PDB file of C-alpha atoms in Angstrom:
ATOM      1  CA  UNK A   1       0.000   0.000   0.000  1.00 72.00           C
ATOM      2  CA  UNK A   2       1.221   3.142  -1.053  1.00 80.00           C
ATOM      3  CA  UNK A   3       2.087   5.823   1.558  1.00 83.00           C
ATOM      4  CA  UNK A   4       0.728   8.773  -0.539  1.00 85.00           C
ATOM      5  CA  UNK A   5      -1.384   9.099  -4.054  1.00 89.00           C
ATOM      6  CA  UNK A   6       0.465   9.019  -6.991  1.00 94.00           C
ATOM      7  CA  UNK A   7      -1.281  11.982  -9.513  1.00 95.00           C
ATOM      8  CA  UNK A   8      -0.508  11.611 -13.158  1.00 97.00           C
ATOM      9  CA  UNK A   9      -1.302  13.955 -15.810  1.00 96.00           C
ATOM     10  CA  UNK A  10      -1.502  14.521 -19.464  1.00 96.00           C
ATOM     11  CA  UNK A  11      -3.289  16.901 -22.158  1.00 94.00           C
ATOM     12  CA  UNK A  12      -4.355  13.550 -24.731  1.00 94.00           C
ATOM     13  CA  UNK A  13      -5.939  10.804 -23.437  1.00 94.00           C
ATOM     14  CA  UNK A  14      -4.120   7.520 -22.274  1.00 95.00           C
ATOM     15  CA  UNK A  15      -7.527   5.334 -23.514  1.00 94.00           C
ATOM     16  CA  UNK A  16     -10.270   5.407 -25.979  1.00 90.00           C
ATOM     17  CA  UNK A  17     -12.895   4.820 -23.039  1.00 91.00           C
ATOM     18  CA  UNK A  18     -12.249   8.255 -21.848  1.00 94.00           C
ATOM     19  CA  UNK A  19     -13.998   9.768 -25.074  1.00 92.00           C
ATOM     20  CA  UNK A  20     -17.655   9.840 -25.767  1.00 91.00           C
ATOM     21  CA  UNK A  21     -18.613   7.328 -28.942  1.00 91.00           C
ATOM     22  CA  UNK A  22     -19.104   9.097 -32.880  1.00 89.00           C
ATOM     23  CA  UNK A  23     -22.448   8.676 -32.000  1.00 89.00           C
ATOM     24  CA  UNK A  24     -22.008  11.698 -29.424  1.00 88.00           C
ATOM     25  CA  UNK A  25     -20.077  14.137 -31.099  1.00 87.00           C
ATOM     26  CA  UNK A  26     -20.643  16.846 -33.610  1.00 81.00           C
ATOM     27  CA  UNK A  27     -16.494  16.094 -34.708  1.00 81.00           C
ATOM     28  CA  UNK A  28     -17.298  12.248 -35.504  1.00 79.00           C
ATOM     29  CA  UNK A  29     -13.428  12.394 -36.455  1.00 82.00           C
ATOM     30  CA  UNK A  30     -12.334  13.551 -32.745  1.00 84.00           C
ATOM     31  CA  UNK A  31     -11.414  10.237 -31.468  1.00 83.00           C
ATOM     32  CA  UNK A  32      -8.607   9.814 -33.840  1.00 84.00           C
ATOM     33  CA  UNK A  33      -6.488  12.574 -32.652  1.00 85.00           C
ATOM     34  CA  UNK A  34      -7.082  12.582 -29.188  1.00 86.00           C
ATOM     35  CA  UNK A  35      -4.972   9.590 -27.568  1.00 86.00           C
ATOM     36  CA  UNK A  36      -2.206   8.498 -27.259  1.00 90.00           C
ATOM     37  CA  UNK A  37      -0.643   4.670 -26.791  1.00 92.00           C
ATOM     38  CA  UNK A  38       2.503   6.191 -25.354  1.00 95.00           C
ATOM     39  CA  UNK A  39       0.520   7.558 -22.472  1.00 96.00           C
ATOM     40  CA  UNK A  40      -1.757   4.875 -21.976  1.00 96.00           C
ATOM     41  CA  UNK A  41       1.325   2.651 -21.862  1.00 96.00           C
ATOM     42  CA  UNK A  42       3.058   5.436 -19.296  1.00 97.00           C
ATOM     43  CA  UNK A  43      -0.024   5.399 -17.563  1.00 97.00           C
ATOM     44  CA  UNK A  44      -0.027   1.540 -17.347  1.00 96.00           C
ATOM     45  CA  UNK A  45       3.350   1.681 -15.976  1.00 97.00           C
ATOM     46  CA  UNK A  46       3.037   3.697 -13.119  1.00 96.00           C
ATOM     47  CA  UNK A  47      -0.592   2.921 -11.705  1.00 96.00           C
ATOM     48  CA  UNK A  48      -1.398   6.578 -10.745  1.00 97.00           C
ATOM     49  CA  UNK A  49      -4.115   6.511  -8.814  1.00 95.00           C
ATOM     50  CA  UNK A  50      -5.796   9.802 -10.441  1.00 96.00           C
ATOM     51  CA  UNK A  51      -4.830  10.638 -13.846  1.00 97.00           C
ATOM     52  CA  UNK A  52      -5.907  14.089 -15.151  1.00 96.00           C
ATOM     53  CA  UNK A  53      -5.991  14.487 -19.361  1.00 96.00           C
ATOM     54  CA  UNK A  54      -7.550  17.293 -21.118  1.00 92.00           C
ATOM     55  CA  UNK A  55      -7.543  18.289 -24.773  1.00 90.00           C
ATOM     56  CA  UNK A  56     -11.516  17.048 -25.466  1.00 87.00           C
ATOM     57  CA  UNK A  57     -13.374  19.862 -23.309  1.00 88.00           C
ATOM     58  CA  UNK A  58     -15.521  17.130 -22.135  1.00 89.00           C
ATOM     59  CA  UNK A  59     -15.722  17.151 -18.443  1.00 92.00           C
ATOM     60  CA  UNK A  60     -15.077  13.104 -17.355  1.00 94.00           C
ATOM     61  CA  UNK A  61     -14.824  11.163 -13.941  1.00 95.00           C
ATOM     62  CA  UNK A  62     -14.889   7.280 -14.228  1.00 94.00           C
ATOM     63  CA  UNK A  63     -12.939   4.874 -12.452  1.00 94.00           C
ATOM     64  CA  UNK A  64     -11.412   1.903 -15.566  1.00 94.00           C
ATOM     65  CA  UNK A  65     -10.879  -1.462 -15.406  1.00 93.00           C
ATOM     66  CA  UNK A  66      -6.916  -0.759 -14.173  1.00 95.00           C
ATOM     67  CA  UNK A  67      -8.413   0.535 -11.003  1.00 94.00           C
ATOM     68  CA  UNK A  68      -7.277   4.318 -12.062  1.00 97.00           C
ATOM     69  CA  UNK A  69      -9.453   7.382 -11.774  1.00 96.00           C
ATOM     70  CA  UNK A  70      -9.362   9.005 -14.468  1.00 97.00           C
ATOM     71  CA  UNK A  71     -10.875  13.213 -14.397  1.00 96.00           C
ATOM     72  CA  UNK A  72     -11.163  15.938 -16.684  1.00 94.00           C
ATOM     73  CA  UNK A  73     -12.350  19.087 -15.928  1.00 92.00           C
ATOM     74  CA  UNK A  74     -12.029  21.157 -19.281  1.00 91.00           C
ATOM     75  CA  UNK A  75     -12.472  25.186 -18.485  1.00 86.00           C
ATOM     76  CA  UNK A  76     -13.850  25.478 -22.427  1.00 85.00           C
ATOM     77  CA  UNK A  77     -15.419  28.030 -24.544  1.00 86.00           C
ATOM     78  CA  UNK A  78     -17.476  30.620 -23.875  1.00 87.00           C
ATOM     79  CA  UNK A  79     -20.336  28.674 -25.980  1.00 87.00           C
ATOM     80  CA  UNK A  80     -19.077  24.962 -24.359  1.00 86.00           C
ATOM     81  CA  UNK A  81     -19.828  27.152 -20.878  1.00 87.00           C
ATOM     82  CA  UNK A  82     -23.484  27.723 -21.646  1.00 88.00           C
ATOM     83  CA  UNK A  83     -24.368  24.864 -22.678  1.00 84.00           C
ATOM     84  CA  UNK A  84     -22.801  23.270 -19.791  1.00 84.00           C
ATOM     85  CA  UNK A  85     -24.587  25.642 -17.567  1.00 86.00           C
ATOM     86  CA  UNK A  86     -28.395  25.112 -19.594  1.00 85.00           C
ATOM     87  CA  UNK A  87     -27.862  21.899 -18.833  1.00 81.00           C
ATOM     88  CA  UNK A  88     -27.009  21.765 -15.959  1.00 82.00           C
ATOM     89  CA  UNK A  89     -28.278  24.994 -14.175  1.00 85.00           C
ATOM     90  CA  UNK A  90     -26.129  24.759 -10.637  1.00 86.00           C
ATOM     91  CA  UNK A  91     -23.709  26.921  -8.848  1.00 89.00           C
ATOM     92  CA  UNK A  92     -21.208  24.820  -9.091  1.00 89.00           C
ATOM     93  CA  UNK A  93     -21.783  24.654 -13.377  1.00 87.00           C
ATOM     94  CA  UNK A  94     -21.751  28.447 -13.573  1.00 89.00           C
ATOM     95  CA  UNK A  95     -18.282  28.903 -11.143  1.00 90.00           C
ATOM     96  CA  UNK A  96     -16.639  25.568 -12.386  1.00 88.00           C
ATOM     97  CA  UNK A  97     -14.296  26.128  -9.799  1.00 87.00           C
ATOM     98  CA  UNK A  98     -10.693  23.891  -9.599  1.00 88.00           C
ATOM     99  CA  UNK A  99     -11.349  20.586  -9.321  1.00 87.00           C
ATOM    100  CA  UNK A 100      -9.863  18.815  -6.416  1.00 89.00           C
ATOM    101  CA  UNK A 101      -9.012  15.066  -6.353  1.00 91.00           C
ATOM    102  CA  UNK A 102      -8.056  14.212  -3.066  1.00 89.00           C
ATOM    103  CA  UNK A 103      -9.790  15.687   0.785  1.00 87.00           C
ATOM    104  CA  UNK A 104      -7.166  16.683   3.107  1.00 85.00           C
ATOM    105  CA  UNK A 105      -7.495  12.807   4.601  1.00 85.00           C
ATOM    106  CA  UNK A 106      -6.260  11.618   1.296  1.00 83.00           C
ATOM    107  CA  UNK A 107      -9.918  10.457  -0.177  1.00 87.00           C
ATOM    108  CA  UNK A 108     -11.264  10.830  -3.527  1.00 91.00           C
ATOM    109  CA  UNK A 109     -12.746  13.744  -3.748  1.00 91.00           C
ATOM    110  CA  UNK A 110     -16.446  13.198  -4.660  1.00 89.00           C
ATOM    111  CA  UNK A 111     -17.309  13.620  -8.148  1.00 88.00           C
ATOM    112  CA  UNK A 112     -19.684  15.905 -10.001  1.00 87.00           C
ATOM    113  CA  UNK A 113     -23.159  15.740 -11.928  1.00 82.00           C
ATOM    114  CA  UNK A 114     -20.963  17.998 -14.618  1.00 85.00           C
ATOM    115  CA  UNK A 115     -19.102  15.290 -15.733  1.00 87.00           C
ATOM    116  CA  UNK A 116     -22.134  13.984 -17.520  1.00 83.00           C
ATOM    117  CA  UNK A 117     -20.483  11.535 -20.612  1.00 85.00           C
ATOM    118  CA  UNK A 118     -18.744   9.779 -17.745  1.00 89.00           C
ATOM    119  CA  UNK A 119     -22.133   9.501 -15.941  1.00 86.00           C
ATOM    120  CA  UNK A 120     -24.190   8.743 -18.804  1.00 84.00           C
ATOM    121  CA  UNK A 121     -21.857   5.729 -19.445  1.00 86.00           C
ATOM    122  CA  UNK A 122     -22.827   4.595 -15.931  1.00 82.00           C
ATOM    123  CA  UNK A 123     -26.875   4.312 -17.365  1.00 78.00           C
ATOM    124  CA  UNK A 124     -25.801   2.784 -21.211  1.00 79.00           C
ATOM    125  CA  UNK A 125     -22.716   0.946 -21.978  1.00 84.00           C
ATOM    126  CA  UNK A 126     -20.526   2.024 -24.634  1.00 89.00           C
ATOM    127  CA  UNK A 127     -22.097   0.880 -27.977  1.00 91.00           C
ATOM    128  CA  UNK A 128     -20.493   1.972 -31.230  1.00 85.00           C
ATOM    129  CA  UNK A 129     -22.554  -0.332 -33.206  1.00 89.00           C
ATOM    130  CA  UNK A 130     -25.751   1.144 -31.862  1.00 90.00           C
ATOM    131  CA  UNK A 131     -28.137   3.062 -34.081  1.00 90.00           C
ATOM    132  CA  UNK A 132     -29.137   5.005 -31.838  1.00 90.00           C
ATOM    133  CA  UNK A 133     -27.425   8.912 -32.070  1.00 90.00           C
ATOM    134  CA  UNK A 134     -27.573  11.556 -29.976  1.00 87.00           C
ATOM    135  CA  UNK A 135     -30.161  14.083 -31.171  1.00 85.00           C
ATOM    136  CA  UNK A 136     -27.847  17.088 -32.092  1.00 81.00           C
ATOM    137  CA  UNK A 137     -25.600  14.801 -33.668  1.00 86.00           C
ATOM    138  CA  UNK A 138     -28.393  13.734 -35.735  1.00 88.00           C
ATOM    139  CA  UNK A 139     -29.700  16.733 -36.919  1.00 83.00           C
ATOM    140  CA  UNK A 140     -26.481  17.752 -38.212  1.00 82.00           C
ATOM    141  CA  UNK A 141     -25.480  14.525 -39.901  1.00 85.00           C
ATOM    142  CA  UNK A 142     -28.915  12.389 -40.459  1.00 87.00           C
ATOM    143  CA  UNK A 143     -31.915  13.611 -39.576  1.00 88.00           C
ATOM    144  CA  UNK A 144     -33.961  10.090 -40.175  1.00 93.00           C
ATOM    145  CA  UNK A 145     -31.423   8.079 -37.297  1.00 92.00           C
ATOM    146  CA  UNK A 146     -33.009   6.866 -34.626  1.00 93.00           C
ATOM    147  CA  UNK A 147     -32.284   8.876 -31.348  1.00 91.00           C
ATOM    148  CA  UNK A 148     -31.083   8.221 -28.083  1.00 85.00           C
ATOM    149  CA  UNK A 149     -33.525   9.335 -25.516  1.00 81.00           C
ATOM    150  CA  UNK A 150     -32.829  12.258 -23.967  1.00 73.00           C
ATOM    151  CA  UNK A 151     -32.815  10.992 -20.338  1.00 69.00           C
ATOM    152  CA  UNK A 152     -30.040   8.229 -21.076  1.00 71.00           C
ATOM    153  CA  UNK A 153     -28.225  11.174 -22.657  1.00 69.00           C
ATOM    154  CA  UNK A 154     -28.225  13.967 -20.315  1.00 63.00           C
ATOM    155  CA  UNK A 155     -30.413  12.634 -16.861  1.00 56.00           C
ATOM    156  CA  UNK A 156     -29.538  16.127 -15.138  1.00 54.00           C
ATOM    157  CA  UNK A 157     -30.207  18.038 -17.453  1.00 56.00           C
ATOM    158  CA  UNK A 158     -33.895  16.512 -18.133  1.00 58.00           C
ATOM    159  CA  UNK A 159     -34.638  17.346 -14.976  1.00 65.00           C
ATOM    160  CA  UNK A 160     -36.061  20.447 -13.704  1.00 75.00           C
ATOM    161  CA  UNK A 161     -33.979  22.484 -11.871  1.00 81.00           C
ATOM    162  CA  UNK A 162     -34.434  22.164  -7.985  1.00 83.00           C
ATOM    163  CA  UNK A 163     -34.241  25.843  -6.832  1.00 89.00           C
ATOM    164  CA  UNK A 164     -36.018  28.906  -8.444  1.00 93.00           C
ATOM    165  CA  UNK A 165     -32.075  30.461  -8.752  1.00 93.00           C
ATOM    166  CA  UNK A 166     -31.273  27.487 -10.711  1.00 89.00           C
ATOM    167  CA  UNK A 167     -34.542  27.642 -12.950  1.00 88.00           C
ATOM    168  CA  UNK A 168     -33.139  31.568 -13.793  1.00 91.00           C
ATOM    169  CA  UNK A 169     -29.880  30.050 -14.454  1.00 90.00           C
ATOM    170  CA  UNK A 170     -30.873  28.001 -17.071  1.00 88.00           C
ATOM    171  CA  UNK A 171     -33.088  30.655 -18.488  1.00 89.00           C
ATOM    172  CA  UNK A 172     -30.105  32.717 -18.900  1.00 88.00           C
ATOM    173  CA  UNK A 173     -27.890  30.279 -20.824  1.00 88.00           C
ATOM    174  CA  UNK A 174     -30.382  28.788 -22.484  1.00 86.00           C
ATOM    175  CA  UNK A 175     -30.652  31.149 -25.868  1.00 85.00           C
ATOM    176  CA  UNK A 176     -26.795  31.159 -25.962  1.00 86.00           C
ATOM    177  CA  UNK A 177     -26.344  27.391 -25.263  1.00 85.00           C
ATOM    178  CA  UNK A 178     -29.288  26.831 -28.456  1.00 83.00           C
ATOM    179  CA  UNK A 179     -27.703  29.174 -30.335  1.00 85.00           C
ATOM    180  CA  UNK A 180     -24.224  27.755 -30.189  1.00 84.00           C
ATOM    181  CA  UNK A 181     -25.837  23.985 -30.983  1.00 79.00           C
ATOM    182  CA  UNK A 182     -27.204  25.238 -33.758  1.00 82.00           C
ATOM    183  CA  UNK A 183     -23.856  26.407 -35.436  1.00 83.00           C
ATOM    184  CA  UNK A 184     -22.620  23.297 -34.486  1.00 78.00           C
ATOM    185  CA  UNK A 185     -25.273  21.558 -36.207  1.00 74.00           C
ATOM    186  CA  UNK A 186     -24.914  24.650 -39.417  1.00 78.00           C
ATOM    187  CA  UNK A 187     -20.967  23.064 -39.252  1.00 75.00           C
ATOM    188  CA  UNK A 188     -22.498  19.592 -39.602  1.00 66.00           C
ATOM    189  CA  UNK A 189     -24.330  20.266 -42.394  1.00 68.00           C
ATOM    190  CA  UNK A 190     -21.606  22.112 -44.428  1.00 73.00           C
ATOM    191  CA  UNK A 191     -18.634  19.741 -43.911  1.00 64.00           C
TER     192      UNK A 191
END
């Protein structure tokens, strides 16, 4: 048993699990320049218990099969902001302060309903064979596919929000957060 936590970090990802499916993304050619075997095989090596990536703007938090945590906790766009936020309309969304990993007893630090791809792949398992897109993906690509429900996609952000602060919250990032999916979808269209 180790005496301390061992911390890794990177900016690509060490593993492919730590990136939503095509089906997910409005870049369906993301996941090819995102990882990295080197890392993985770094990672592998030292059996961190935390490793920290970035580079995807995806918040994450999942525990793999190595036994490694593995956390994101992208700052992002301006637009990436709001639609964080209109989804999920909490303090916590609209500060998205530091993240911390470990409680001064040396503890995981408990995660957060922001990290929502990670969470989602705690309600579906990972799929890439499935028919089944995400909505905004599918307006932008293929408007006949069949689409994943929203509550598998985004449970938090189906739900209304708990406090009448957190109801104006939304309200407020709302316009910006549609506006912002629908360029995305625009940039779908035109590619």
């Amino acid at each position: 048993k180790r005496k301390h936590p061992v911390i890794t970090f990177s900016h690509f990802l060490p593993r492919e699990e730590l990136m939503p499916e095509k089906r997910f993304l409005f870049q369906p050619n993301l996941p090819q320049i995102v990882g990295s075997s080197y890392i993985r095989r770094r990672v592998e090596s030292l059996k961190p218990d935390v490793h920290v990536f970035g580079h995807t703007h995806f918040p994450w938090d999942m525990f793999l099969d190595d036994g490694t945590r593995y956390r994101s906790w992208p700052l992002g766009t301006p637009e990436e902001q709001a639609r964080r936020i209109a989804s999920i309309s909490t303090e916590e969304a609209e500060q998205w302060l530091p993240m911390p990993v470990f409680d001064s007893d040396g503890h995981h630090y408990r995660s957060s309903d922001n990290c929502w791809f990670s969470l989602m792949y705690t309600r579906v398992g990972r799929d890439p064979y499935s028919p089944q897109w995400a909505p905004y993906v599918a307006m932008a690509y293929c408007t006949k596919a069949q689409w994943l429900p929203e509550p598998i996609l985004n449970g938090a952000g189906c739900l209304d929000p708990p406090t009448e602060e957190d109801r104006q919250r939304r309200e407020r990032f709302t316009q910006k957060s549609s506006a912002s999916m629908q360029r995305e979808v625009n940039r779908g269209k035109s590619a």
